[in-house]
Amino acid sequence: MFRVPSTVRMLEWGCLLVVGFIVLYPLFWLLLGSVKPTPASPEFTLDAFVAIYEAEYMGEVLRNTAVMSIGVTILSVLIGVPLAWIVGRTDTPFKDYISMIAILPFIMPPVVVAVAWAYLGTPRVGFVNLFWKWLADTKDPLFDIFTMGGLIFVMALSLAPYVFIFTVTAFKNMDPTLENAAHISGASQWQTTFRITFPLAAPAILSGALLVFIQSLEIFAIPATIGVSGGIYVFATQMWRMMIGIPPNFSHAAAMSIPILLICGLALWGQTKALGRSAKYTTVGGKSFRPRLVALGKWKYVALGFAGTYLLVSAIMPLLTLIYGTFISNRGRPPIPEFLTFDHIREIITGDGGAVILRSIENSLILSFMGATIGIALSAVVAYFVVRSTWRFRGTLDFLALIPVAIPGAVIAIAMLWAYIREPFNLYHTLWIILLAYITRFLPFGVKAVSNSITQIHEELERAAAVSGANWGVVFWKILVPLAMPGIVAGWIILFVSMMRELSASIMLFSSNKEVIGTILIQLYDEGLFSHVCILSLIIVILSLGSVALVRWLTKQTDVEGIT
């Protein structure tokens, strides 16, 4: 006899279909687009792959991408691991402040860090080089930021916090048994640190390193600002060149996206395996089981100096550059009262070019608000079924919601163009295609935030409501949602700030009158409008820092791990 599916089961299937559609539908067209000359072509061919990998520029792009990603990963580990060890395992003073220092570049959008260092490190008129020329009485610059070394340096400043966040948790929650045994056997503190502590944290370090590797392939703003200015093209910027060509080369961009997708998927698989192994090496216990802190003695000041240097180059110098550019009358003048002005701010508000900037801010706010609201609503339902349901397909739902983590923003943009450039879902040249890209890309962040909150809620209240006759909708809306509200609000703000700072997908999907903050920022930078770039960058920083501060306040988090 036919059984009518329950309301909950229908919702589960509906949720699976929605998530499956927004994630898999664009990927299907991306794969299809890589073997079709044009979106309307009935033919299937591998000509795009052949053309891409026989192109003269491809060898250089592959080499640049490999050198950049490997270099960024290594440097991020060299920055993030010592900072995590200082915070998690030493008696260094001001560790709470060091913890905040370590994640500041994580909060600041990459485009802001890139633009600031482009102004700081320009060989001829960069502020650091000008200071060096004056200090050393020379005409030679200290360094050129528009090189592969400069690109790796700026990328590592933005991505090192990923290594820090993963590793500091492992250091803090590490089982001290083996370390205690080493001390009893006569090993010195430094021998124990290098032969026991760091090997035990290796899975977490590897997990953070692999995530940095994925992100280095994904980020567009820094290669577009630092790399392109120095003639260095990587996968993300090369795909952008294909998309802005006349005519845009959709099939070649799709063909180039496939190997990136596979590489990122493999790295994500390795990152998941490494993170799973790290659970075998760590434990969360009471205070009596916490590992002992390393007494650094005079070396604690070296640790403070290391953290302070990172803060200086990753946050203070970029922010001071942006503030200087906002209020200085002309670039290069000293920041004294007679050369300070509010004219640039008034120009953005009342000038002709200001209308475009204000429209981009409005578009970003609308897209981020709508995207965060729709995204967190979908995330809440997905998280509930993943955490609470006994449905046999909940693992599939969880996997589908996780897939976008392994898809670079540029690849999502190419997939969206192939999927939504035709009927019945023709969204090209609209804000809707950007909104859908945002929701798809950042869905995993919302699911994680809400899942963590639901996991901490005991099922007894839900069971009591069900026994009292409440249906699923009542239980979900009146019991679970209020209890999970801190996680839902935190997830909404994380989605909001992530969408406000997004550039990789936006730069390929925007059109006339559909600009967002990131795309206008890149255009202003290309036009050399120094003060306008600084003002818009400060707006992004204020929105980002304010949102994260609100997350910490709402979730009552005082530790760095709590914001992610």
Coordinates of C-alpha atoms in Angstrom, one line a residue:
M1 CA 0.0 0.0 0.0
F2 CA 1.3 3.5 -0.9
R3 CA 2.5 5.5 2.1
V4 CA 2.2 9.3 2.0
P5 CA 5.5 10.8 2.9
S6 CA 5.5 12.7 6.2
T7 CA 5.9 16.5 6.2
V8 CA 9.4 16.2 7.7
R9 CA 10.5 13.7 5.1
M10 CA 9.2 15.9 2.3
L11 CA 11.1 18.9 3.8
E12 CA 14.2 16.7 3.9
W13 CA 13.9 15.8 0.3
G14 CA 13.1 19.4 -0.6
C15 CA 16.1 20.7 1.2
L16 CA 18.3 18.1 -0.5
L17 CA 16.9 19.1 -3.9
V18 CA 17.4 22.8 -3.3
V19 CA 21.0 22.4 -2.1
G20 CA 21.7 19.9 -4.8
F21 CA 20.4 22.2 -7.5
I22 CA 22.3 25.4 -6.4
V23 CA 25.5 23.5 -6.1
L24 CA 25.4 20.8 -8.8
Y25 CA 23.5 22.6 -11.6
P26 CA 26.2 25.2 -12.2
L27 CA 28.9 22.5 -12.0
F28 CA 27.1 20.4 -14.5
W29 CA 27.1 23.3 -17.0
L30 CA 30.7 24.1 -16.2
L31 CA 31.7 20.5 -17.2
L32 CA 29.5 20.8 -20.2
G33 CA 30.8 24.2 -21.1
S34 CA 34.4 22.9 -21.1
V35 CA 33.5 20.6 -24.1
K36 CA 31.3 23.0 -26.1
P37 CA 32.7 25.8 -28.2
T38 CA 29.9 28.2 -27.3
P39 CA 26.9 28.0 -24.9
A40 CA 24.5 27.4 -27.9
S41 CA 26.7 25.0 -29.8
P42 CA 25.3 21.4 -30.2
E43 CA 28.8 20.0 -30.7
F44 CA 31.1 18.4 -28.1
T45 CA 34.8 18.8 -28.5
L46 CA 38.0 18.8 -26.4
D47 CA 39.4 21.7 -28.5
A48 CA 39.2 24.1 -25.5
F49 CA 41.4 21.8 -23.4
V50 CA 43.9 21.4 -26.3
A51 CA 44.0 25.1 -27.0
I52 CA 44.5 26.0 -23.3
Y53 CA 47.3 23.6 -22.6
E54 CA 49.0 24.2 -25.9
A55 CA 48.9 28.0 -25.4
E56 CA 52.3 29.7 -25.0
Y57 CA 51.2 31.5 -21.8
M58 CA 50.0 28.3 -20.1
G59 CA 53.4 27.1 -19.0
E60 CA 54.1 30.4 -17.3
V61 CA 50.7 30.5 -15.7
L62 CA 51.1 27.0 -14.3
R63 CA 54.6 27.8 -13.1
N64 CA 53.5 31.0 -11.5
T65 CA 50.5 29.4 -9.8
A66 CA 52.6 26.5 -8.4
V67 CA 55.4 28.8 -7.1
M68 CA 52.9 31.2 -5.6
S69 CA 50.7 28.6 -3.9
I70 CA 53.7 26.6 -2.5
G71 CA 55.5 29.7 -1.4
V72 CA 52.4 31.2 0.3
T73 CA 51.7 27.9 2.1
I74 CA 55.3 27.6 3.4
L75 CA 55.5 31.2 4.6
S76 CA 52.0 31.0 6.2
V77 CA 53.1 28.0 8.2
L78 CA 56.3 29.8 9.2
I79 CA 54.2 32.7 10.5
G80 CA 51.1 30.9 11.8
V81 CA 52.7 28.0 13.8
P82 CA 55.1 30.2 15.9
L83 CA 52.2 32.5 16.7
A84 CA 50.0 29.6 17.7
W85 CA 52.7 28.1 19.9
I86 CA 53.3 31.5 21.6
V87 CA 49.6 31.8 22.4
G88 CA 48.9 28.2 23.2
R89 CA 52.0 26.9 25.0
T90 CA 54.2 29.7 26.4
D91 CA 54.1 32.2 29.3
T92 CA 54.4 35.2 27.0
P93 CA 52.5 38.2 28.4
F94 CA 49.6 39.8 26.5
K95 CA 48.7 36.5 24.9
D96 CA 45.1 37.6 24.4
Y97 CA 46.2 40.6 22.5
I98 CA 48.6 38.4 20.4
S99 CA 45.6 36.2 19.6
M100 CA 43.7 39.2 18.4
I101 CA 46.7 40.4 16.4
A102 CA 47.1 37.0 14.7
I103 CA 43.6 37.1 13.2
L104 CA 43.4 40.8 12.2
P105 CA 44.5 40.0 8.6
F106 CA 41.8 37.3 8.6
I107 CA 39.2 39.9 9.3
M108 CA 40.6 42.5 6.8
P109 CA 39.6 41.8 3.2
P110 CA 42.5 40.6 1.0
V111 CA 41.8 43.4 -1.5
V112 CA 42.4 46.0 1.3
V113 CA 45.8 44.4 2.3
A114 CA 46.8 44.2 -1.4
V115 CA 45.9 47.8 -2.2
A116 CA 47.7 49.1 0.9
W117 CA 50.9 47.2 0.2
A118 CA 50.8 48.2 -3.4
Y119 CA 51.1 51.8 -2.1
L120 CA 53.6 50.9 0.5
G121 CA 56.0 48.8 -1.7
T122 CA 56.0 50.6 -5.1
P123 CA 59.7 50.9 -6.0
R124 CA 59.7 54.6 -6.9
V125 CA 57.1 56.2 -4.6
G126 CA 56.1 53.5 -2.1
F127 CA 56.1 54.9 1.4
V128 CA 58.4 52.1 2.8
N129 CA 60.9 52.7 -0.1
L130 CA 60.8 56.4 0.3
F131 CA 61.6 56.1 3.9
W132 CA 64.4 53.7 3.1
K133 CA 65.9 56.0 0.5
W134 CA 65.8 58.9 3.0
L135 CA 67.2 56.7 5.9
A136 CA 70.0 55.0 3.8
D137 CA 70.7 58.1 1.6
T138 CA 70.3 56.0 -1.6
K139 CA 68.3 56.1 -4.8
D140 CA 67.8 52.3 -4.8
P141 CA 64.5 51.0 -3.3
L142 CA 64.5 48.5 -0.4
F143 CA 62.3 46.1 -2.4
D144 CA 59.8 45.8 -5.2
I145 CA 56.4 44.6 -4.1
F146 CA 55.4 43.8 -7.7
T147 CA 57.4 40.6 -7.9
M148 CA 56.8 37.0 -7.1
G149 CA 58.4 37.5 -3.7
G150 CA 56.1 40.5 -3.0
L151 CA 53.0 38.6 -4.1
I152 CA 53.9 35.6 -1.8
F153 CA 54.6 38.0 1.1
V154 CA 51.2 39.8 0.8
M155 CA 49.3 36.6 0.3
A156 CA 50.9 35.0 3.3
L157 CA 50.0 38.0 5.5
S158 CA 46.3 37.4 4.7
L159 CA 46.4 33.6 4.9
A160 CA 48.6 32.9 7.9
P161 CA 45.7 33.2 10.3
Y162 CA 44.2 30.0 8.8
V163 CA 47.2 28.1 10.0
F164 CA 47.1 29.9 13.4
I165 CA 43.4 29.2 14.0
F166 CA 43.8 25.4 13.3
T167 CA 47.1 25.0 15.2
V168 CA 46.4 27.1 18.3
T169 CA 43.5 24.8 19.2
A170 CA 45.7 21.7 18.9
F171 CA 48.4 23.3 21.1
K172 CA 45.9 24.3 23.8
N173 CA 44.0 21.0 24.0
M174 CA 47.0 18.7 23.6
D175 CA 47.2 15.6 25.8
P176 CA 50.3 16.2 28.1
T177 CA 51.0 12.6 28.8
L178 CA 53.9 12.2 26.3
E179 CA 55.4 15.5 27.2
N180 CA 55.4 14.6 30.9
A181 CA 57.0 11.3 30.0
A182 CA 59.7 13.1 28.1
H183 CA 60.4 15.4 31.0
I184 CA 60.6 12.5 33.4
S185 CA 63.1 10.8 31.0
G186 CA 65.4 13.8 31.2
A187 CA 64.5 15.7 28.0
S188 CA 64.9 19.4 28.1
Q189 CA 62.0 21.8 27.5
W190 CA 63.2 22.6 23.9
Q191 CA 63.8 18.9 23.1
T192 CA 60.3 18.1 24.2
T193 CA 58.9 21.0 22.2
F194 CA 60.6 20.0 18.9
R195 CA 60.4 16.2 19.3
I196 CA 57.0 15.8 21.0
T197 CA 54.8 19.0 20.9
F198 CA 55.2 19.9 17.2
P199 CA 54.9 16.4 15.9
L200 CA 51.7 15.9 17.9
A201 CA 50.3 19.1 16.3
A202 CA 51.4 18.0 12.8
P203 CA 47.9 17.0 11.6
A204 CA 46.5 20.3 12.6
I205 CA 49.4 22.2 11.0
L206 CA 48.9 20.1 7.8
S207 CA 45.2 20.8 7.9
G208 CA 45.8 24.6 8.1
A209 CA 48.5 24.4 5.4
L210 CA 46.2 22.6 3.0
L211 CA 43.4 25.1 3.6
V212 CA 45.9 27.9 2.9
F213 CA 46.9 26.1 -0.3
I214 CA 43.2 26.1 -1.4
Q215 CA 42.7 29.7 -0.5
S216 CA 45.9 30.8 -2.4
L217 CA 44.3 29.3 -5.6
E218 CA 41.0 31.0 -4.9
I219 CA 42.0 34.6 -3.9
F220 CA 41.7 37.0 -6.8
A221 CA 42.3 40.5 -5.3
I222 CA 46.0 40.1 -4.3
P223 CA 47.2 38.5 -7.6
A224 CA 45.1 41.1 -9.5
T225 CA 46.6 44.0 -7.6
I226 CA 50.2 42.9 -6.9
G227 CA 50.7 40.2 -9.5
V228 CA 49.2 41.8 -12.6
S229 CA 51.0 45.1 -11.9
G230 CA 54.3 43.1 -12.1
G231 CA 53.2 41.0 -15.1
I232 CA 52.7 37.9 -13.1
Y233 CA 49.5 35.9 -14.1
V234 CA 48.1 32.9 -12.2
F235 CA 45.1 30.8 -12.7
A236 CA 42.6 33.3 -11.2
T237 CA 43.8 36.3 -13.1
Q238 CA 44.3 34.4 -16.4
M239 CA 40.6 33.3 -16.2
W240 CA 39.7 36.9 -15.6
R241 CA 41.6 38.0 -18.7
M242 CA 39.6 35.4 -20.7
M243 CA 36.3 36.7 -19.4
I244 CA 37.0 40.3 -20.1
G245 CA 38.2 39.6 -23.6
I246 CA 36.2 40.6 -26.7
P247 CA 34.4 38.4 -27.2
P248 CA 34.6 36.6 -23.8
N249 CA 36.1 33.1 -24.1
F250 CA 33.7 31.1 -22.0
S251 CA 34.8 27.6 -23.2
H252 CA 38.5 28.2 -22.5
A253 CA 37.7 29.7 -19.1
A254 CA 35.6 26.6 -18.3
A255 CA 38.3 24.3 -19.5
M256 CA 40.8 26.0 -17.3
S257 CA 38.4 25.8 -14.3
I258 CA 38.3 22.0 -14.3
P259 CA 41.8 21.2 -13.2
I260 CA 41.6 23.9 -10.5
L261 CA 38.4 22.3 -9.3
L262 CA 40.1 18.9 -9.1
I263 CA 43.2 20.3 -7.3
C264 CA 41.1 22.1 -4.7
G265 CA 38.9 19.0 -4.2
L266 CA 41.9 16.9 -3.6
A267 CA 43.4 19.4 -1.2
L268 CA 40.1 19.6 0.7
W269 CA 40.0 15.8 1.0
G270 CA 43.5 15.9 2.4
Q271 CA 42.6 18.7 4.7
T272 CA 39.6 16.8 6.0
K273 CA 41.7 13.7 6.6
A274 CA 44.4 15.7 8.4
L275 CA 41.8 17.3 10.6
G276 CA 40.3 13.9 11.4
R277 CA 43.7 12.6 12.4
S278 CA 44.3 15.6 14.6
A279 CA 41.4 14.5 16.8
K280 CA 43.4 11.4 17.7
Y281 CA 46.3 13.5 19.1
T282 CA 44.3 16.0 21.1
T283 CA 41.9 15.9 24.0
V284 CA 39.8 18.4 25.9
G285 CA 40.1 18.0 29.6
G286 CA 39.9 19.8 32.8
K287 CA 42.6 22.2 34.1
S288 CA 44.6 19.4 35.7
F289 CA 45.1 17.9 32.3
R290 CA 46.2 21.0 30.5
P291 CA 49.7 20.9 29.1
R292 CA 52.3 22.9 31.0
L293 CA 53.3 26.3 29.7
V294 CA 56.9 26.8 28.4
A295 CA 58.8 29.4 30.5
L296 CA 60.6 31.5 27.9
G297 CA 62.5 33.8 30.2
K298 CA 64.0 36.6 28.3
W299 CA 62.9 35.0 25.0
K300 CA 59.4 36.1 25.8
Y301 CA 60.3 39.6 24.6
V302 CA 61.5 38.0 21.3
A303 CA 58.1 36.4 21.1
L304 CA 56.4 39.7 21.7
G305 CA 58.6 41.3 19.0
F306 CA 57.7 38.6 16.5
A307 CA 54.0 39.1 17.1
G308 CA 54.4 42.9 17.1
T309 CA 56.3 42.8 13.7
Y310 CA 53.5 40.7 12.2
L311 CA 50.9 43.2 13.5
L312 CA 52.9 46.1 12.1
V313 CA 53.3 44.7 8.5
S314 CA 49.9 43.0 8.3
A315 CA 47.6 45.6 9.9
I316 CA 49.1 48.8 11.3
M317 CA 51.0 49.8 8.2
P318 CA 48.2 49.1 5.8
L319 CA 45.6 50.9 8.0
L320 CA 47.8 53.9 8.5
T321 CA 48.3 54.1 4.7
L322 CA 44.6 54.0 4.1
I323 CA 44.0 56.7 6.8
Y324 CA 46.8 58.9 5.3
G325 CA 45.3 58.5 1.8
T326 CA 41.8 59.4 3.0
F327 CA 42.7 62.8 4.5
I328 CA 45.9 63.9 2.7
S329 CA 45.4 66.6 0.0
N330 CA 48.0 65.1 -2.4
R331 CA 49.9 61.9 -2.2
G332 CA 53.5 62.3 -1.0
R333 CA 52.9 65.3 1.2
P334 CA 53.6 64.9 5.0
P335 CA 50.6 64.3 7.2
I336 CA 50.6 67.7 8.9
P337 CA 47.4 69.8 9.5
E338 CA 47.9 72.2 6.6
F339 CA 47.9 69.2 4.1
L340 CA 44.9 67.4 5.6
T341 CA 41.5 67.7 4.1
F342 CA 37.9 66.3 4.0
D343 CA 37.5 67.2 0.3
H344 CA 38.0 63.6 -0.9
I345 CA 35.2 62.4 1.3
R346 CA 32.9 65.2 0.1
E347 CA 33.8 64.4 -3.5
I348 CA 32.7 60.8 -3.0
I349 CA 29.4 61.9 -1.5
T350 CA 28.6 64.7 -4.0
G351 CA 30.8 64.2 -7.1
D352 CA 29.9 62.6 -10.4
G353 CA 32.2 59.6 -9.7
G354 CA 30.8 59.4 -6.2
A355 CA 27.4 58.3 -7.6
V356 CA 29.0 55.1 -8.9
I357 CA 30.8 54.5 -5.6
L358 CA 27.7 55.1 -3.6
R359 CA 25.7 52.8 -5.9
S360 CA 28.4 50.0 -5.4
I361 CA 28.1 50.4 -1.7
E362 CA 24.3 50.2 -2.0
N363 CA 24.5 47.1 -4.2
S364 CA 26.9 45.4 -1.8
L365 CA 24.7 46.1 1.2
I366 CA 21.6 44.8 -0.6
L367 CA 23.3 41.7 -1.9
S368 CA 25.0 41.0 1.4
F369 CA 21.8 41.5 3.5
M370 CA 19.6 39.4 1.2
G371 CA 22.3 36.8 0.7
A372 CA 23.0 36.5 4.4
T373 CA 19.3 36.3 5.2
I374 CA 18.5 33.7 2.6
G375 CA 21.7 31.8 3.2
I376 CA 21.3 31.5 7.0
A377 CA 17.7 30.5 6.6
L378 CA 18.7 27.6 4.3
S379 CA 21.7 26.9 6.5
A380 CA 19.5 26.5 9.6
V381 CA 17.3 24.0 7.9
V382 CA 20.2 22.1 6.4
A383 CA 22.1 22.1 9.8
Y384 CA 19.0 20.8 11.6
F385 CA 18.6 17.8 9.3
V386 CA 22.3 17.1 9.3
V387 CA 22.6 17.2 13.1
R388 CA 19.2 15.9 14.3
S389 CA 17.8 13.8 11.5
T390 CA 18.1 10.0 11.2
W391 CA 17.4 10.1 7.5
R392 CA 19.8 8.0 5.5
F393 CA 20.5 10.8 3.0
R394 CA 21.6 13.3 5.6
G395 CA 25.2 12.5 4.9
T396 CA 24.6 13.3 1.3
L397 CA 23.0 16.6 2.3
D398 CA 26.0 17.4 4.5
F399 CA 28.4 16.6 1.6
L400 CA 26.5 18.7 -0.9
A401 CA 26.5 21.7 1.5
L402 CA 30.3 21.3 1.9
I403 CA 31.2 21.1 -1.8
P404 CA 31.5 24.9 -2.3
V405 CA 34.4 25.1 0.1
A406 CA 36.5 23.4 -2.5
I407 CA 35.3 25.6 -5.4
P408 CA 37.3 28.8 -5.9
G409 CA 35.2 31.9 -6.4
A410 CA 36.4 32.4 -10.0
V411 CA 35.3 28.9 -10.8
I412 CA 31.9 29.4 -9.3
A413 CA 31.6 32.6 -11.4
I414 CA 32.4 30.7 -14.6
A415 CA 30.0 27.9 -13.6
M416 CA 27.2 30.5 -12.9
L417 CA 27.7 32.2 -16.3
W418 CA 27.4 28.9 -18.1
A419 CA 24.3 27.8 -16.0
Y420 CA 22.4 31.1 -16.0
I421 CA 23.1 32.6 -19.4
R422 CA 20.2 30.7 -21.0
E423 CA 16.5 30.0 -20.4
P424 CA 14.8 29.1 -18.2
F425 CA 17.2 30.7 -15.8
N426 CA 18.6 33.7 -17.7
L427 CA 20.1 35.8 -15.0
Y428 CA 23.0 37.4 -16.9
H429 CA 23.5 41.1 -16.4
T430 CA 21.4 41.1 -13.2
L431 CA 22.2 41.3 -9.5
W432 CA 20.4 37.9 -9.0
I433 CA 23.3 36.0 -10.5
I434 CA 25.7 37.6 -8.1
L435 CA 23.3 36.9 -5.2
L436 CA 23.1 33.2 -6.2
A437 CA 26.9 33.0 -6.4
Y438 CA 27.2 34.5 -2.9
I439 CA 24.7 32.1 -1.4
T440 CA 26.2 29.1 -3.1
R441 CA 29.8 30.0 -2.2
F442 CA 29.2 30.8 1.5
L443 CA 26.6 28.2 2.3
P444 CA 29.1 26.0 4.1
F445 CA 30.0 28.8 6.5
G446 CA 26.4 29.2 7.5
V447 CA 25.8 25.5 7.9
K448 CA 28.9 25.2 10.1
A449 CA 27.9 28.1 12.4
V450 CA 24.4 26.8 13.0
S451 CA 25.4 23.2 13.3
N452 CA 27.9 24.0 16.1
S453 CA 25.0 25.8 17.9
I454 CA 22.5 23.0 17.4
T455 CA 25.0 20.4 18.5
Q456 CA 25.2 22.1 21.9
I457 CA 21.4 22.0 22.5
H458 CA 20.1 18.9 24.2
E459 CA 17.2 17.1 22.5
E460 CA 15.0 16.9 25.6
L461 CA 13.2 20.1 25.0
E462 CA 12.4 19.2 21.5
R463 CA 11.1 15.8 22.6
A464 CA 9.0 17.3 25.3
A465 CA 7.4 19.7 22.8
A466 CA 6.7 16.8 20.4
V467 CA 5.2 14.7 23.2
S468 CA 3.0 17.6 24.0
G469 CA 1.6 17.5 20.5
A470 CA 3.7 20.1 18.7
N471 CA 4.5 19.4 15.1
W472 CA 7.9 19.8 13.5
G473 CA 7.3 23.4 12.4
V474 CA 6.4 24.5 15.9
V475 CA 9.3 22.6 17.5
F476 CA 11.8 24.1 15.0
W477 CA 10.5 27.7 15.1
K478 CA 9.6 28.0 18.8
I479 CA 12.1 25.7 20.5
L480 CA 15.2 25.2 18.3
V481 CA 15.5 28.6 16.7
P482 CA 15.4 30.6 19.9
L483 CA 17.9 28.3 21.6
A484 CA 20.2 28.4 18.5
M485 CA 19.8 32.1 18.0
P486 CA 23.4 33.1 19.0
G487 CA 24.7 30.7 16.3
I488 CA 22.2 31.8 13.8
V489 CA 23.0 35.5 14.4
A490 CA 26.7 34.8 14.3
G491 CA 26.3 32.8 11.1
W492 CA 24.3 35.7 9.5
I493 CA 27.0 38.2 10.3
I494 CA 29.7 35.9 9.1
L495 CA 27.9 35.5 5.8
F496 CA 27.2 39.2 5.6
V497 CA 30.8 40.3 6.1
S498 CA 32.0 37.5 3.7
M499 CA 29.7 38.7 1.0
M500 CA 30.7 42.3 1.6
R501 CA 34.3 41.5 1.0
E502 CA 33.9 39.0 -1.9
L503 CA 35.7 39.8 -5.1
S504 CA 36.7 36.6 -6.9
A505 CA 33.2 35.8 -8.2
S506 CA 31.9 39.5 -8.3
I507 CA 34.7 40.7 -10.7
M508 CA 33.5 38.2 -13.3
L509 CA 29.7 38.5 -12.8
F510 CA 29.1 42.2 -12.4
S511 CA 27.8 44.4 -15.2
S512 CA 27.0 48.1 -15.8
N513 CA 25.1 49.5 -12.9
K514 CA 25.5 46.2 -11.0
E515 CA 28.9 47.0 -9.5
V516 CA 29.8 46.0 -5.9
I517 CA 32.4 47.5 -3.6
G518 CA 35.2 45.2 -4.5
T519 CA 34.9 45.7 -8.3
I520 CA 34.8 49.5 -7.9
L521 CA 37.9 49.3 -5.7
I522 CA 39.9 47.5 -8.3
Q523 CA 38.7 50.0 -11.0
L524 CA 39.7 53.0 -8.9
Y525 CA 43.1 51.4 -8.2
D526 CA 43.7 50.8 -11.9
E527 CA 42.7 54.5 -12.5
G528 CA 45.2 55.7 -9.9
L529 CA 42.7 57.4 -7.7
F530 CA 44.6 57.1 -4.5
S531 CA 42.3 58.8 -2.0
H532 CA 39.2 57.2 -3.4
V533 CA 40.8 53.8 -3.1
C534 CA 41.8 54.5 0.5
I535 CA 38.3 55.8 1.5
L536 CA 36.5 52.8 0.0
S537 CA 39.0 50.4 1.6
L538 CA 38.4 52.0 5.0
I539 CA 34.7 51.5 4.6
I540 CA 35.2 47.8 3.9
V541 CA 37.5 47.5 6.9
I542 CA 35.1 49.3 9.2
L543 CA 32.2 47.0 8.1
S544 CA 34.4 43.9 8.5
L545 CA 35.8 44.8 11.9
G546 CA 32.4 45.9 13.2
S547 CA 30.7 42.8 12.0
V548 CA 33.3 40.5 13.7
A549 CA 33.2 42.5 16.9
L550 CA 29.4 42.1 16.9
V551 CA 29.8 38.3 16.4
R552 CA 32.2 38.1 19.4
W553 CA 29.8 40.2 21.5
L554 CA 26.7 38.2 20.6
T555 CA 28.3 34.8 21.0
K556 CA 30.2 35.9 24.2
Q557 CA 33.4 34.6 22.7
T558 CA 36.7 35.8 24.2
D559 CA 38.9 33.3 22.4
V560 CA 40.1 33.3 18.8
E561 CA 38.7 30.0 17.9
G562 CA 35.2 31.2 18.6
I563 CA 34.9 33.4 15.6
T564 CA 35.3 30.7 13.0

